[in-house]
C-alpha positions as a Markdown table, in Angstrom:
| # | Residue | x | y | z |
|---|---|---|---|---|
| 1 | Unk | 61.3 | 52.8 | -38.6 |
| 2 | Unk | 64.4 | 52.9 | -36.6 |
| 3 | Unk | 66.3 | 50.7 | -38.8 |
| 4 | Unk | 69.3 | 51.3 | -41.5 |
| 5 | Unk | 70.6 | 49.6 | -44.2 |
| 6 | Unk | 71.8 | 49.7 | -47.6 |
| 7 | Unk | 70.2 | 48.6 | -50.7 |
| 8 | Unk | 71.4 | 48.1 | -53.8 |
| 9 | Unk | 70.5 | 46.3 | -57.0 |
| 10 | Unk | 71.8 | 45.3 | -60.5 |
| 11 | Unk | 70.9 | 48.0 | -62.9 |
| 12 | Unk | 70.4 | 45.0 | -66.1 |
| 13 | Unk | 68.2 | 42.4 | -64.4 |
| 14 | Unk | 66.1 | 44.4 | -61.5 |
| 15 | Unk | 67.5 | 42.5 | -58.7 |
| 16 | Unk | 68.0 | 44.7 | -55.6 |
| 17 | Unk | 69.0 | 43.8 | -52.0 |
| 18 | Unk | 68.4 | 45.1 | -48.5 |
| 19 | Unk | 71.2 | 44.6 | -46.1 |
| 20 | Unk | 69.1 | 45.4 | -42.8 |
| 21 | Unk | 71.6 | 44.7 | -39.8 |
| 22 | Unk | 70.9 | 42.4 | -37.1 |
| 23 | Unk | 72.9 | 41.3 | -33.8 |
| 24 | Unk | 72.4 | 38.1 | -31.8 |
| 25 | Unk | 71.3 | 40.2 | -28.6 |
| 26 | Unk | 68.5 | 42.0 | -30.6 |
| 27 | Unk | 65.0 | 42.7 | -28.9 |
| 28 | Unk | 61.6 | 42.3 | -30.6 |
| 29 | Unk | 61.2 | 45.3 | -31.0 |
| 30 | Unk | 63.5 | 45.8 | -33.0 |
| 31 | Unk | 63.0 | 42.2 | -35.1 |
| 32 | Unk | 59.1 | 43.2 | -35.4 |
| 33 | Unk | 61.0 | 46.5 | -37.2 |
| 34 | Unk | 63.0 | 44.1 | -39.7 |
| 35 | Unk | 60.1 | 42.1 | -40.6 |
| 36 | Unk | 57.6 | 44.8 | -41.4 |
| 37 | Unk | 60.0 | 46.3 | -43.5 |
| 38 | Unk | 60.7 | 42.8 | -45.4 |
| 39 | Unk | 56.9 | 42.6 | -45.4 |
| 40 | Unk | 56.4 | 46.0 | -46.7 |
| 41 | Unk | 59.2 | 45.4 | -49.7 |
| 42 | Unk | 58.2 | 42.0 | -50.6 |
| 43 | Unk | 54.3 | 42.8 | -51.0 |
| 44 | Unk | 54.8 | 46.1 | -52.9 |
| 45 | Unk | 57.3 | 44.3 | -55.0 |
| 46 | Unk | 54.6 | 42.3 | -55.9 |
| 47 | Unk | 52.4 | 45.1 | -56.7 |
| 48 | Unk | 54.3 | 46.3 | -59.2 |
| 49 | Unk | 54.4 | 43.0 | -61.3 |
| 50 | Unk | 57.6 | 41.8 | -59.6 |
| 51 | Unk | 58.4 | 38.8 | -58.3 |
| 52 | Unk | 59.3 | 37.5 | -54.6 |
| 53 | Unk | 62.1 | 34.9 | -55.9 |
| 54 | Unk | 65.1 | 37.1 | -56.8 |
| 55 | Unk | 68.1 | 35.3 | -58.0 |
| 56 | Unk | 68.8 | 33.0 | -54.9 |
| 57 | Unk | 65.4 | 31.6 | -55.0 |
| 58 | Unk | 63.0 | 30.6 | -52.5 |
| 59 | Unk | 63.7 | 29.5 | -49.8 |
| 60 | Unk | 61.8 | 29.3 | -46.1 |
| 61 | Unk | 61.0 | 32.3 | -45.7 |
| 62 | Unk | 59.3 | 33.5 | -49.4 |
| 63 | Unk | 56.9 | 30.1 | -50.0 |
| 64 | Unk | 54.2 | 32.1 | -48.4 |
| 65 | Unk | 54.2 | 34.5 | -50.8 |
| 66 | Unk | 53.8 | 31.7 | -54.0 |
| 67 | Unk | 50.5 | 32.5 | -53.7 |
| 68 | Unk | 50.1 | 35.7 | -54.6 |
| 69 | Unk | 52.5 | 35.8 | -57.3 |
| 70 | Unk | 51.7 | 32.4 | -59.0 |
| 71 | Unk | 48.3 | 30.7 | -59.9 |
| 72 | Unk | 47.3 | 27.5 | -58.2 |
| 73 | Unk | 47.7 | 25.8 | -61.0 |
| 74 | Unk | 51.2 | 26.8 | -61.6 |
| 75 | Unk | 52.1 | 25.8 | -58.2 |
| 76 | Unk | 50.7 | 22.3 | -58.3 |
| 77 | Unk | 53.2 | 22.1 | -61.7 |
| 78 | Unk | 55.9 | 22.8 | -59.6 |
| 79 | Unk | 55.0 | 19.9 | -57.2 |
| 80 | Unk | 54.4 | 17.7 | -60.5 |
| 81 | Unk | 57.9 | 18.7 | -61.3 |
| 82 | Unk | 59.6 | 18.2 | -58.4 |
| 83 | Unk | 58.1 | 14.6 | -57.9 |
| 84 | Unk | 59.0 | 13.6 | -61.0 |
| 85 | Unk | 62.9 | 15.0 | -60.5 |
| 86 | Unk | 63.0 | 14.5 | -57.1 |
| 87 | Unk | 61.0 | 11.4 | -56.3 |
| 88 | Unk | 62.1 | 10.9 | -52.6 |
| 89 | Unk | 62.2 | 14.4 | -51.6 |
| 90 | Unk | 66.1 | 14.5 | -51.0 |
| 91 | Unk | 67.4 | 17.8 | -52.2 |
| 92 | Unk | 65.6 | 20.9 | -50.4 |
| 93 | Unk | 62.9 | 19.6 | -48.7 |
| 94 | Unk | 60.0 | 22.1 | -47.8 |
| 95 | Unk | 61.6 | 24.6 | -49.5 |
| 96 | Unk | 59.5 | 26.4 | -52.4 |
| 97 | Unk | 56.4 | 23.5 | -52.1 |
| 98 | Unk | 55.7 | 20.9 | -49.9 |
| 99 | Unk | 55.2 | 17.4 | -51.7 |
């Protein structure tokens, strides 16, 4: 697709990482390049019984994908949870689920 990058993992826990490189002066193009590929690894990670966290959690960018990897049910535990610890919404708000 026009774009390269390294990836590597850690061979004990599954975890692998994509370094795709971006510059401040790059075109759509070539950002509509990076996010099909992130696309592409995310949902067939997910396929495979995976899961869209990895070790740094979250995030933005990954709560859409919540969805398909967890039940409803199990999200709305999550937002029980993160009231309950987290009662004015201080630390990370709107990231991971939105109370």
């Amino acid at each position: 697709k026009g774009v390269v990058g390294p990836c590597f993992g850690h061979a004990g826990d599954g975890n692998f990482h994509c370094i795709l490189p971006i510059l401040e002066n790059e075109d759509e193009v070539y950002w509509g390049k990076i996010n099909s590929i992130k696309e592409n690894l995310i949902q067939r990670t997910l396929e495979v019984g995976g899961t869209c966290t990895g070790e740094h959690g979250i995030g933005f960018d990954k709560k859409k994908y919540l969805k398909q990897q967890y039940s409803g049910e199990t999200i709305e535990m999550m937002k029980v949870i993160k009231k309950a610890l987290d009662p004015k919404n201080l630390l990370n708000p709107g990231k991971v689920v939105d109370v």
